[in-house]
Coordinates of C-alpha atoms in Angstrom, one line a residue:
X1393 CA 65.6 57.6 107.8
X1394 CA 62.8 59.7 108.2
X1395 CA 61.1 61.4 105.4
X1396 CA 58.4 64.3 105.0
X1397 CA 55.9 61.5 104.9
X1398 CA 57.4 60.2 108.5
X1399 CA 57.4 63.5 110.1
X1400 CA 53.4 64.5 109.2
X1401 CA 52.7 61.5 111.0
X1402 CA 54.6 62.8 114.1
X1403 CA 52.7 65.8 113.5
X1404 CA 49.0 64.1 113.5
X1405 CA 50.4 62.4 116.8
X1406 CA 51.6 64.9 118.5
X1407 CA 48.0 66.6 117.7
X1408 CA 46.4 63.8 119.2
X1409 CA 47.9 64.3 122.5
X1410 CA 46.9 66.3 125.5
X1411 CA 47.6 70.1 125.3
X1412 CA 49.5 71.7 128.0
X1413 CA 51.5 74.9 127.9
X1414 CA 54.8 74.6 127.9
X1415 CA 56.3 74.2 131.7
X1416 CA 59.4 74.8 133.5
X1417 CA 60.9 73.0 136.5
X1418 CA 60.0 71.3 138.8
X1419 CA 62.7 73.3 141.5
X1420 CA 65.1 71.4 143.6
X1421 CA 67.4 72.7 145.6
X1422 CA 69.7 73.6 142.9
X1423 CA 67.5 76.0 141.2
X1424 CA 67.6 80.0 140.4
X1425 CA 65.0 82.1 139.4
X1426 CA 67.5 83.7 136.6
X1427 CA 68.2 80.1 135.2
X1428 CA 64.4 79.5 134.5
X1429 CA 64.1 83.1 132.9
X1430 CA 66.7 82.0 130.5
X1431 CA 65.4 79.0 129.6
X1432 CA 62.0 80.8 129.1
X1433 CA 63.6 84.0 127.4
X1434 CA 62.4 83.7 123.6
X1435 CA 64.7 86.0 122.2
X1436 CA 66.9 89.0 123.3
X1437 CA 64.8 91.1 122.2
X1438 CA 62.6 90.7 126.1
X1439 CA 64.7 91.7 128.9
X1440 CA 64.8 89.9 131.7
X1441 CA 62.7 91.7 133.8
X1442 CA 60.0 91.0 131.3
X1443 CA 60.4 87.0 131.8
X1444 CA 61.0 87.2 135.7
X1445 CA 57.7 89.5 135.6
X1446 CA 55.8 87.1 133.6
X1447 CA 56.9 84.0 135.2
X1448 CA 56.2 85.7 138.9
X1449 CA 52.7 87.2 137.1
X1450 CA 51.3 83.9 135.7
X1451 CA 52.7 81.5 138.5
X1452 CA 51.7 82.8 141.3
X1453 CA 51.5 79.5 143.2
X1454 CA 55.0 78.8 142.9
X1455 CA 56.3 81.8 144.9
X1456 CA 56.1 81.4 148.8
X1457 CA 54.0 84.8 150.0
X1458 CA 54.1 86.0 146.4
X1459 CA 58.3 86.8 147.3
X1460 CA 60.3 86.7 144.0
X1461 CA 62.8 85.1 146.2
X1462 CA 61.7 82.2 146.9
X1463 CA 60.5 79.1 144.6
X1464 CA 58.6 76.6 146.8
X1465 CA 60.5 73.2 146.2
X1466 CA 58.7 70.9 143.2
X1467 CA 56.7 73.5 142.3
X1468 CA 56.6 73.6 138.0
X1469 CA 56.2 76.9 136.4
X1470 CA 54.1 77.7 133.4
X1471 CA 56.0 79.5 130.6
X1472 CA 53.8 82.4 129.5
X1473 CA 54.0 83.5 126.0
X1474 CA 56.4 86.0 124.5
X1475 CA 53.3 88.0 124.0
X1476 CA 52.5 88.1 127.4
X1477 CA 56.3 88.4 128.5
X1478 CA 56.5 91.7 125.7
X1479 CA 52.5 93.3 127.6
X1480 CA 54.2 94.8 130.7
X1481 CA 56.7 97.9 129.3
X1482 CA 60.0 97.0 129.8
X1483 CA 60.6 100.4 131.9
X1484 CA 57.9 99.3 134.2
X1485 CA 59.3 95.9 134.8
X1486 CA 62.8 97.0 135.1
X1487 CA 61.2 98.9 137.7
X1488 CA 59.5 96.5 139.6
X1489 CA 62.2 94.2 139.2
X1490 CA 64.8 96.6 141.1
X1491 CA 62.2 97.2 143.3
X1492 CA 62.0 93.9 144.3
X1493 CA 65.9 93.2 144.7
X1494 CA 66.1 96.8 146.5
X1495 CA 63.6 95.2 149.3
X1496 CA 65.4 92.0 149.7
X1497 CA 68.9 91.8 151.7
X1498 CA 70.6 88.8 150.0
X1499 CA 72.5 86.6 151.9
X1500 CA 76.3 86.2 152.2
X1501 CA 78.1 83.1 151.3
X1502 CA 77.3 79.8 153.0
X1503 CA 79.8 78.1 155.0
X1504 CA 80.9 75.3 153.2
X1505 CA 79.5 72.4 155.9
X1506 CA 76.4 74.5 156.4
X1507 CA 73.1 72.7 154.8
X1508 CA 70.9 73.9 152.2
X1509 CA 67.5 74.2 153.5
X1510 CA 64.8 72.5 151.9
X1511 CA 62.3 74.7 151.3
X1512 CA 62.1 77.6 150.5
X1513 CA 64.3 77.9 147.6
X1514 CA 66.2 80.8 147.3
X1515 CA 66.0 82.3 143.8
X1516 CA 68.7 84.9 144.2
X1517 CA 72.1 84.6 143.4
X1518 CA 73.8 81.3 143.0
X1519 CA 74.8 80.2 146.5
X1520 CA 78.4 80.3 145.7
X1521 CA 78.2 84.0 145.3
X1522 CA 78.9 86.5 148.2
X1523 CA 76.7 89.5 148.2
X1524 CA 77.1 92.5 150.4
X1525 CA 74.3 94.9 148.6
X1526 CA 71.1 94.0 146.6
X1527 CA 72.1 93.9 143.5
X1528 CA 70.7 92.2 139.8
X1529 CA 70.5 88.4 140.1
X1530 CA 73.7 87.2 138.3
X1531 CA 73.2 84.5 135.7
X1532 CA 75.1 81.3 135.0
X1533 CA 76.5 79.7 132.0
X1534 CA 74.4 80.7 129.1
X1535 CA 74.2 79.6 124.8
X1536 CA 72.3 83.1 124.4
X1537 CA 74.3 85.3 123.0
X1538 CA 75.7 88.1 125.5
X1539 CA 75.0 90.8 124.4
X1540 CA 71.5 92.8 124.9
X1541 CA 69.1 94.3 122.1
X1542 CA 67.4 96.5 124.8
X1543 CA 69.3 99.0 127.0
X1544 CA 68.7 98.2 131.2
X1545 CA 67.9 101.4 133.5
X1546 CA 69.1 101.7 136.7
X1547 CA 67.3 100.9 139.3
X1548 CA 64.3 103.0 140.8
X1549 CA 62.6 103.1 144.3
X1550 CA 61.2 100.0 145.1
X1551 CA 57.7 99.0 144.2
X1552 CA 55.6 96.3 146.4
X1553 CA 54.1 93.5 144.9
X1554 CA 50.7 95.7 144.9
X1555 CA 52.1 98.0 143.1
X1556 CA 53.4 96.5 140.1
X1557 CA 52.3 96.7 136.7
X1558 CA 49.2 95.6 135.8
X1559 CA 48.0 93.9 132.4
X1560 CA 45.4 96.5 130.7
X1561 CA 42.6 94.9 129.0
X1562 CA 44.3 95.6 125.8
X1563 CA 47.7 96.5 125.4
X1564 CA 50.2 98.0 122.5
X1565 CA 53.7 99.2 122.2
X1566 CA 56.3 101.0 120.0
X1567 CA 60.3 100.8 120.3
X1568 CA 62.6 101.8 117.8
X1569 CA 66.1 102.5 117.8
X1570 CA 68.4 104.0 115.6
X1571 CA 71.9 102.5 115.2
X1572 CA 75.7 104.3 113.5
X1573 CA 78.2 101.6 113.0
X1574 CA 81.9 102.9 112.1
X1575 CA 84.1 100.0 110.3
X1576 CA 87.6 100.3 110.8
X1577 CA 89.6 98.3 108.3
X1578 CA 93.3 97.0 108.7
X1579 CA 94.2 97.6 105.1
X1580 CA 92.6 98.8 101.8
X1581 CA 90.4 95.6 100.2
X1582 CA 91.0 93.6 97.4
X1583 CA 89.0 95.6 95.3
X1584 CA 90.8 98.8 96.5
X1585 CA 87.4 99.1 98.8
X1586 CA 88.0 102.0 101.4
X1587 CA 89.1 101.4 104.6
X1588 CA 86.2 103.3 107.3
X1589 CA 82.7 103.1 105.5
X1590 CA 79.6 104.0 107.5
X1591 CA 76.2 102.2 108.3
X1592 CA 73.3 104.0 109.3
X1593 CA 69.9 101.2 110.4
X1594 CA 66.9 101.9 111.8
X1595 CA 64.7 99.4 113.4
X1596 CA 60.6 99.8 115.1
X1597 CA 59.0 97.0 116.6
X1598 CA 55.1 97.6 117.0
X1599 CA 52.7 95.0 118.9
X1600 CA 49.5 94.4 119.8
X1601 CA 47.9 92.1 121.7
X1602 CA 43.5 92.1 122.5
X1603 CA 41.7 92.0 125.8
X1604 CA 41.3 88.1 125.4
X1605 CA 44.9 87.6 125.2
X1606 CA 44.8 85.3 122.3
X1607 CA 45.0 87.6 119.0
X1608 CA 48.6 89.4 118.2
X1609 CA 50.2 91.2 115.7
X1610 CA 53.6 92.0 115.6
X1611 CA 55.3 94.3 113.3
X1612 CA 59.0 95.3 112.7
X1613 CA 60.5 97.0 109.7
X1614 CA 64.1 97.5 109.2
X1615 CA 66.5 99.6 107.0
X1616 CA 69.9 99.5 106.3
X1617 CA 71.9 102.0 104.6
X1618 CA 75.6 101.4 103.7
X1619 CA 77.6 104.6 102.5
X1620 CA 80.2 103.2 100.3
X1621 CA 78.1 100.2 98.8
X1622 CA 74.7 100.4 97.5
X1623 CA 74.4 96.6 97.0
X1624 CA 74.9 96.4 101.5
X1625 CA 71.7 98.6 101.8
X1626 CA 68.6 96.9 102.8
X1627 CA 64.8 97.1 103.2
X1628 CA 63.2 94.4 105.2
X1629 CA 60.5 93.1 107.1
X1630 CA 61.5 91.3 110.4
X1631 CA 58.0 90.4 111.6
X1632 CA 55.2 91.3 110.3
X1633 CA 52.6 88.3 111.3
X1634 CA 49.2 87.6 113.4
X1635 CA 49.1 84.6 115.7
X1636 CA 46.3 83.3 117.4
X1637 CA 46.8 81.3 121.3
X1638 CA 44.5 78.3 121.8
X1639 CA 44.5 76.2 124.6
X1640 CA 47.9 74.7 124.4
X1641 CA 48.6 75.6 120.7
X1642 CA 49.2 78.6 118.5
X1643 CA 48.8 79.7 115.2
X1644 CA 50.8 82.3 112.7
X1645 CA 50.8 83.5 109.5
X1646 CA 53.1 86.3 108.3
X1647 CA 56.7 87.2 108.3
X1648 CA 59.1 86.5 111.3
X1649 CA 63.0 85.9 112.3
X1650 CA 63.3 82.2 114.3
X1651 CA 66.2 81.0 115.7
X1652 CA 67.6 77.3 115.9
X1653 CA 70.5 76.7 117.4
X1654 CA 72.5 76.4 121.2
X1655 CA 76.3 76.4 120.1
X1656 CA 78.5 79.9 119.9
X1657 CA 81.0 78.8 117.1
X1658 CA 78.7 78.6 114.4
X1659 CA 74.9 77.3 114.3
X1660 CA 74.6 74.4 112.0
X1661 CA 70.4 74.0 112.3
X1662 CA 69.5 76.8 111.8
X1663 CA 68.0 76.7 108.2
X1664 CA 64.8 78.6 108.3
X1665 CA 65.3 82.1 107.7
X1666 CA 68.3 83.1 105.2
X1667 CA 71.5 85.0 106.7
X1668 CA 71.9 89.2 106.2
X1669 CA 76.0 88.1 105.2
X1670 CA 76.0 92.1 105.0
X1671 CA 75.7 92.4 108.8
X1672 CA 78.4 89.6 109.8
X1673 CA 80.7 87.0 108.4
X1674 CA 79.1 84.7 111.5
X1675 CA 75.7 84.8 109.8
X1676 CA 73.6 85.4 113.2
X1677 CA 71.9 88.3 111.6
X1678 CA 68.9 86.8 109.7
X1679 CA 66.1 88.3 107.1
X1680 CA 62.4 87.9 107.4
X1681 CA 60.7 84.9 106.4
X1682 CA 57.2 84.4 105.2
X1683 CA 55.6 81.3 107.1
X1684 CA 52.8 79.7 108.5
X1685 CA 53.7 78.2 112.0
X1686 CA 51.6 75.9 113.8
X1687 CA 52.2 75.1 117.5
X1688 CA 51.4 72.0 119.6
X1689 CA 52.7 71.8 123.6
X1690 CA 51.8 69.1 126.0
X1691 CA 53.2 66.8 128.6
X1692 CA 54.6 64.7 125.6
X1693 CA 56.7 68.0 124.1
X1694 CA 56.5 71.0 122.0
X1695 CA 55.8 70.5 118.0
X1696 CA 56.3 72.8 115.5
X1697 CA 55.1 72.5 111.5
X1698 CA 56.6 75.4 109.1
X1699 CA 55.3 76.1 105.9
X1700 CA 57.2 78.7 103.8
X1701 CA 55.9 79.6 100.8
X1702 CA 58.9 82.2 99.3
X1703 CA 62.4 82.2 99.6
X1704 CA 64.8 85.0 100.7
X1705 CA 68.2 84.8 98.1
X1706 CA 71.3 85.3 100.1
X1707 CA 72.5 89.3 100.4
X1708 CA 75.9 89.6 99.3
X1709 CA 77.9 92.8 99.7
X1710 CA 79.7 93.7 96.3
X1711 CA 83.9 93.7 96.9
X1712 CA 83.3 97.5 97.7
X1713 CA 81.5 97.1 100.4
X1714 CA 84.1 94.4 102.3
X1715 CA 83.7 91.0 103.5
X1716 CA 82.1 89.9 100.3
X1717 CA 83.5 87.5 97.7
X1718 CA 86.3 88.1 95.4
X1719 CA 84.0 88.3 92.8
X1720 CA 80.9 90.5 92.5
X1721 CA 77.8 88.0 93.0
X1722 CA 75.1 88.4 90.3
X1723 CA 71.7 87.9 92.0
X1724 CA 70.1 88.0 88.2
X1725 CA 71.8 84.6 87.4
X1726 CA 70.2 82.4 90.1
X1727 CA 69.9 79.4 89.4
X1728 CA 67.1 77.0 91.3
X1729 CA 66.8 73.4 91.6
X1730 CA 63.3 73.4 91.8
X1731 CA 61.6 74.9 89.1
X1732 CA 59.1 76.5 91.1
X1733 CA 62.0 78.5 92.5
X1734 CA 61.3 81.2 94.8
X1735 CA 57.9 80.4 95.0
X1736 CA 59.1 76.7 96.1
X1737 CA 56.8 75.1 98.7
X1738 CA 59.7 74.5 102.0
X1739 CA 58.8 72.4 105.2
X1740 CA 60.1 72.4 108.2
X1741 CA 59.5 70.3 110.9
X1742 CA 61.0 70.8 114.9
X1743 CA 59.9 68.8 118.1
X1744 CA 61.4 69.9 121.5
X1745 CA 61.0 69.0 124.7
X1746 CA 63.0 69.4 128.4
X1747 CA 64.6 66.7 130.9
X1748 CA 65.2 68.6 133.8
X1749 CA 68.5 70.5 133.1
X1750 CA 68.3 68.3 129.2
X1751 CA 67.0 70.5 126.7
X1752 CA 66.6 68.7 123.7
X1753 CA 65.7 69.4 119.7
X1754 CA 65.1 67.4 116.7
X1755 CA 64.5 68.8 113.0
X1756 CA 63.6 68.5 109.8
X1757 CA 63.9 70.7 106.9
X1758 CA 63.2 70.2 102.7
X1759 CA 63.0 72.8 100.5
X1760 CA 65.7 75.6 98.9
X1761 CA 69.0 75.4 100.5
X1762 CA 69.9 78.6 102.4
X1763 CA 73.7 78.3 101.3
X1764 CA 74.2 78.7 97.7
X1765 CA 77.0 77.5 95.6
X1766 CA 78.9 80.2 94.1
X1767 CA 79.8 79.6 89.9
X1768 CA 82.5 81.8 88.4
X1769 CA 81.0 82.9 85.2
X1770 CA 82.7 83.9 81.6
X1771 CA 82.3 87.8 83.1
X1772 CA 84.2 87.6 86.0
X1773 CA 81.6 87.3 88.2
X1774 CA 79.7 84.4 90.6
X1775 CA 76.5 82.7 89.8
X1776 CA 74.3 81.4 92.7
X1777 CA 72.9 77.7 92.4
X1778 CA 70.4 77.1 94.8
X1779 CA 69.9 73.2 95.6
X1780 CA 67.1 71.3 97.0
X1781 CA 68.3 70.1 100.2
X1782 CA 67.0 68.0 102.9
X1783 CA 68.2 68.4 106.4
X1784 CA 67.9 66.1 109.5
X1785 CA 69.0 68.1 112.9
X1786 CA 70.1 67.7 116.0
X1787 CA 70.8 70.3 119.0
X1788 CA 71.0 69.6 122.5
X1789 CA 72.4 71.8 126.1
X1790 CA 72.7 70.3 128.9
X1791 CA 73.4 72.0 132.5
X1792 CA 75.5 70.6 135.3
X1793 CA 76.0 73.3 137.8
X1794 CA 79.0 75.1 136.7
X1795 CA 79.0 73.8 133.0
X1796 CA 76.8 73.9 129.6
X1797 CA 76.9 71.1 127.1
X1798 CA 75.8 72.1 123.7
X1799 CA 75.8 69.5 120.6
X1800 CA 74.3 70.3 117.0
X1801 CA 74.7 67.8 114.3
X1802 CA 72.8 67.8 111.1
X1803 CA 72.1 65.3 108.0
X1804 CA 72.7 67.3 105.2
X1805 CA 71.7 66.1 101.2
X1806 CA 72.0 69.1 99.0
X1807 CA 73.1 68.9 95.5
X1808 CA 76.2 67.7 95.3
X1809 CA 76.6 67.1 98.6
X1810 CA 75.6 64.3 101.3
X1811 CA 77.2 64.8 104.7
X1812 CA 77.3 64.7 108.0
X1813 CA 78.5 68.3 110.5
X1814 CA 78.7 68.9 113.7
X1815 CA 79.6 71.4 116.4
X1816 CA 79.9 70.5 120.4
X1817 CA 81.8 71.6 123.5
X1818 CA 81.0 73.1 126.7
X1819 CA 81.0 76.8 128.4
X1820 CA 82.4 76.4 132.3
X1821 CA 81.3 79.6 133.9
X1822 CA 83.2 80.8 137.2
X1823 CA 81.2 83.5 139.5
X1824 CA 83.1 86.3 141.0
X1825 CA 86.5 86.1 139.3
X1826 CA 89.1 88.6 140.2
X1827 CA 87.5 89.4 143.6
X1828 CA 84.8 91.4 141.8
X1829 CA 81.1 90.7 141.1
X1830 CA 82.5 89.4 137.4
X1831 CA 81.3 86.0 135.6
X1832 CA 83.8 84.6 133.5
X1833 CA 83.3 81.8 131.2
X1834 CA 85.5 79.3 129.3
X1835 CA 84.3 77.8 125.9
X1836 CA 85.2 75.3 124.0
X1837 CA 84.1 73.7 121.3
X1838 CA 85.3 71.3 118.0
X1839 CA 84.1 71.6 114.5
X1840 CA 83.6 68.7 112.3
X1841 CA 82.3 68.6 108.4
X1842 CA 82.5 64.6 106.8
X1843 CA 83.3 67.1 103.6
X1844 CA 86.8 67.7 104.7
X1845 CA 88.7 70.8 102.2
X1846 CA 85.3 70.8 99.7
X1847 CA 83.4 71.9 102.8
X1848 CA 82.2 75.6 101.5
X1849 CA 82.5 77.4 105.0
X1850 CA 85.3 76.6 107.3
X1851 CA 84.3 74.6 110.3
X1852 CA 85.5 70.9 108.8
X1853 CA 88.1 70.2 111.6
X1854 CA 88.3 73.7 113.5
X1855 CA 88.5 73.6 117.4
X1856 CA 86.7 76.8 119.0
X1857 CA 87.9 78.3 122.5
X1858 CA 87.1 81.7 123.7
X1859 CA 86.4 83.4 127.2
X1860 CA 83.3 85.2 127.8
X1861 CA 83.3 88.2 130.6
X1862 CA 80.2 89.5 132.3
X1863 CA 81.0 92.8 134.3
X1864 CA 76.9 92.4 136.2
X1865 CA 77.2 96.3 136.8
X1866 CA 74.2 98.5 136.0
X1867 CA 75.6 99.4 132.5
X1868 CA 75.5 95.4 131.6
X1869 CA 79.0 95.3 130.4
X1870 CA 80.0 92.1 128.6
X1871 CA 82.7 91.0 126.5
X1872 CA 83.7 87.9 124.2
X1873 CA 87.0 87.0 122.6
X1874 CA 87.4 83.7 120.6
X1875 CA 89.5 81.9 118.3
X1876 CA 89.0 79.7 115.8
X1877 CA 92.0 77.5 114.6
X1878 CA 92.0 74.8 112.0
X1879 CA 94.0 71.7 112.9
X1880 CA 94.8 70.8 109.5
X1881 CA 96.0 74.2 108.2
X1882 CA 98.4 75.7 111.1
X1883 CA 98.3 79.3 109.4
X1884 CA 94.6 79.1 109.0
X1885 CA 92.4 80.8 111.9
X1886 CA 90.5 83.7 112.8
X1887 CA 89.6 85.6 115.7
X1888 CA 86.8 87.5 117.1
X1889 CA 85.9 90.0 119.6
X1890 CA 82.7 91.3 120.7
X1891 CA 81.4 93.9 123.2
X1892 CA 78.5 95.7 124.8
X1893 CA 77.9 98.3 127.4
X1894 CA 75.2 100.8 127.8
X1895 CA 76.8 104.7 127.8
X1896 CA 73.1 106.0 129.4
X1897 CA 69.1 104.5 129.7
X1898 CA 68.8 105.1 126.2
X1899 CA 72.6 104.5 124.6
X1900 CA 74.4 101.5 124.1
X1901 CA 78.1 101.1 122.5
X1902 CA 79.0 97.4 121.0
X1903 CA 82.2 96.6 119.6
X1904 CA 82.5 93.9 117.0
X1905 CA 86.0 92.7 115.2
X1906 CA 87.7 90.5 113.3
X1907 CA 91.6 89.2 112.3
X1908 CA 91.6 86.2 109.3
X1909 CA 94.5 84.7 108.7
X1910 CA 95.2 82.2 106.1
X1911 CA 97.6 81.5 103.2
X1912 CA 96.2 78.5 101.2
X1913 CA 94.1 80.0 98.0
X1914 CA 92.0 76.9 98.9
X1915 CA 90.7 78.0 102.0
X1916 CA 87.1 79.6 103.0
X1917 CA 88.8 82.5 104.9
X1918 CA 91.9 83.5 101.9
X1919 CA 89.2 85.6 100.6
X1920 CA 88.9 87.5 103.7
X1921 CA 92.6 87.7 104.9
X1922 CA 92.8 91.6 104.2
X1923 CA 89.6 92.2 105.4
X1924 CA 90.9 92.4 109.3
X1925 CA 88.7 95.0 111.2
X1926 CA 87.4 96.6 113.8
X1927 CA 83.5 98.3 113.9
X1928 CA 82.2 100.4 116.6
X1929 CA 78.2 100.9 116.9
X1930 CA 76.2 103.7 119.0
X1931 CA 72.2 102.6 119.2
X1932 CA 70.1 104.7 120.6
X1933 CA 66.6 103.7 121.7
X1934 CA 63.5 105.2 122.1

């Protein structure tokens, strides 16, 4: 079993070995442009313009005539940064990107005995796909999440390859967006909470990046204000960090939101920043987290070392504000492990690294547990205990054509606890269902938690299946419905739907809902079982 002493020897070697950035291919026959934008897409917060832009911008040897339409065959791209992705304004390579599609006439579908050729490699849609128009590249089975944090424009007169946005010596940018949610509750809570409460948020992301390309600071505050429960509002720091790019490693110290994780049921290692329960019972939503992050890449893999020197308690919404606890959660009785508490030093370890369509990640995490253990107390109320924990992890998705495998399994010792979870299934997507330009896609995926019924979160012997829907029209309509059933409790299960569509260049409606059911006093969702609802949100960008 490794141990922190094991994995800061994995460190030095990985420092030892030859620096490379991070690469992508190389492309056969089978690749798309749009696939290796995914995999190079850092978060959802760059569009995919900005990736195809900076993968085109920064590879320029890998495109035959400098066409975004065709890879040349073995060629490996370089994945720029998510700096550099973020330098070209997202209106401009939205533009260019149209542009380019506008200049192109795709190709209909193949005959079935016809050949593929061998070079060039189309990078437009997947070859399965018949196209009459230019229209955006449709993408395959994806883990992202489906649903964009930055509205798409329609398209624009095209732009030539001359024309298209040009780096500046330095560059800096400002979005912000302001969001209204409306929550539509089923029935009145069990603390007689009301049943439509209102959330008003407000997020800015500021960056900077110098002429050299190697100093950036990011910045991105967000507020929270929740009409009918003061305990729901929130003032945070998502990023707030400088990073330095060296040749074939990076730097950062500061504040920022990481993500761990490929499955869509639930996201087992992800353990470095602490969930915003507030925003979601699925605990995607994260708060900012103070680190230092160093960065190795080479031929050998990608290595990352975490230092976090504070902790972020877990935000709890008081009964009046919904999907909270049955008892009010009393943040002024926590109760650490360590005695350092939040000032505990925690260390993370992760090492990645790609096998053709294998992308693979191990972990390692000690410090505070994320999760704590809720206490009743003599006051009616719940104390948080927040174990040390260790944590060994596991995630891994692999593409076949057609289908995504995802796996994430995790060592867990924490407390009281010693166990073993994981999550794993697959998502088969089908292109062009219902004789339309639609993608839909079938998941599934099983659950398992060695704790059995003293697991704290449902998830212990669940099975996941759910359909995913992607309209590909200009307005980027998507749509998810899942259902989560537990095999040992018939009447226990809970269902989800989620939504997106953009009402104008600057407006986007999401839909996000919820039905628990359950009648055993001992299960994670009884709690929840009148706390069905449905919550609209208008976010408006600018």
């Amino acid at each position: 079993m490794l141990g922190r002493t094991s994995c800061i020897a994995l460190l030095a070697w990985a420092l030892q070995q030859p620096a490379q950035a991070a690469t992508l291919g190389p492309v056969d026959a089978n690749t798309t442009l749009w696939r290796l934008a995914l995999a190079a897409r850092p978060d959802e917060q760059v569009t995919m313009p900005q990736v195809i832009y900076a993968l085109w911008q920064h590879n320029p040897a890998a495109f035959r005539d400098q066409n975004l339409h065709y890879l040349l065959k073995g060629a490996q791209l370089k994945v720029p940064s998510r700096e550099q992705m973020l330098a070209t304004p997202a209106e401009q390579a939205h533009q260019w990107y149209y542009g380019e599609l506008a200049k192109q006439q795709l190709p209909t579908r193949l005959a079935a005995a016809q050949p593929a050729k061998p070079e060039p490699v189309a990078t437009a849609p997947e070859p399965e796909v018949a196209v009459a128009v230019p229209q955006p590249i449709r993408p395959p089975a994806q883990p992202a999440k489906p649903v964009a944090t930055t509205p798409r424009p329609a398209p624009s007169p095209a732009v030539t390859p001359a024309q298209a946005p040009q780096v500046a010596s330095s560059t800096s940018r400002l979005q912000q967006e302001l969001g209204f949610e409306q929550r539509f509750f089923a029935s009145r809570g069990l603390a007689a909470a009301e049943r439509s409460p209102q959330l008003l948020s407000y997020r800015a992301l500021w960056s900077y990046e110098d002429a050299s390309r190697k100093h950036q600071l990011n910045l991105e505050p967000y507020l929270r204000w929740h009409r009918a429960d003061s305990d729901s509002n929130l003032v945070d720091l998502q990023q707030a960090y400088w990073r330095y790019i060296g040749d074939g490693w990076e730097f950062k110290a500061g504040i920022d939101t990481l993500f761990w994780g490929v499955t869509e049921s639930q996201h087992l290692v992800d353990v470095l920043n602490q969930s915003d329960l507030v925003a979601g019972v699925e605990l995607e939503a994260k708060l900012g987290q103070p680190m230092l992050q160093l960065r190795r890449s080479g031929n050998a893999g990608t290595l990352d070392l975490f230092v976090l020197p504070y902790f972020r308690e877990r935000l709890f919404p008081s009964p009046q504000g919904r999907l909270s606890p049955p008892l009010p959660v009393n943040h002024d009785l926590a109760w650490y492990e360590s005695s350092s508490g939040k000032h505990n030093l925690d260390f993370a370890l992760r090492y990645s690294q790609r096998f053709a369509g294998l992308d693979l990640g191990l972990s390692f995490f000690s410090g505070n547990n994320r999760e704590p253990v809720l206490v009743p107390t003599a006051n009616a109320g719940l104390r948080p205990l927040y174990y040390q924990m260790e944590q060994y992890g596991l995630d891994l998705s692999w593409v076949q054509g057609d289908w995504l495998w995802k796996l994430e399994s995790i060592y867990r010792r924490s407390g009281p606890f010693d166990y073993v979870a994981a999550t794993g299934g697959f998502e088969y997507t089908r292109v062009g269902v219902f004789g339309q330009s639609w993608d839909l896609g079938w998941i599934a995926e099983y659950q398992y938690d060695s704790r059995g019924k003293a697991a704290t979160l449902p998830g212990q012997n669940d099975l996941f299946f759910g359909w995913r829907l992607a309209l590909n029209d200009i307005a980027g309509t998507e749509f998810l419905f899942g259902v989560l059933q537990d095999l040992d409790q018939r009447q226990s299960r809970s269902i989800k739907l989620e939504g997106a569509l953009r009402l104008t260049d600057s407006l986007r409606l999401s839909l996000n809902g919820w039905l628990f059911q359950s009648n055993n006093p001992q299960d994670a969702l009884f709690w929840l079982r009148r706390d069905d609802y449905l919550a609209l949100q208008l976010t408006y960008f600018f």
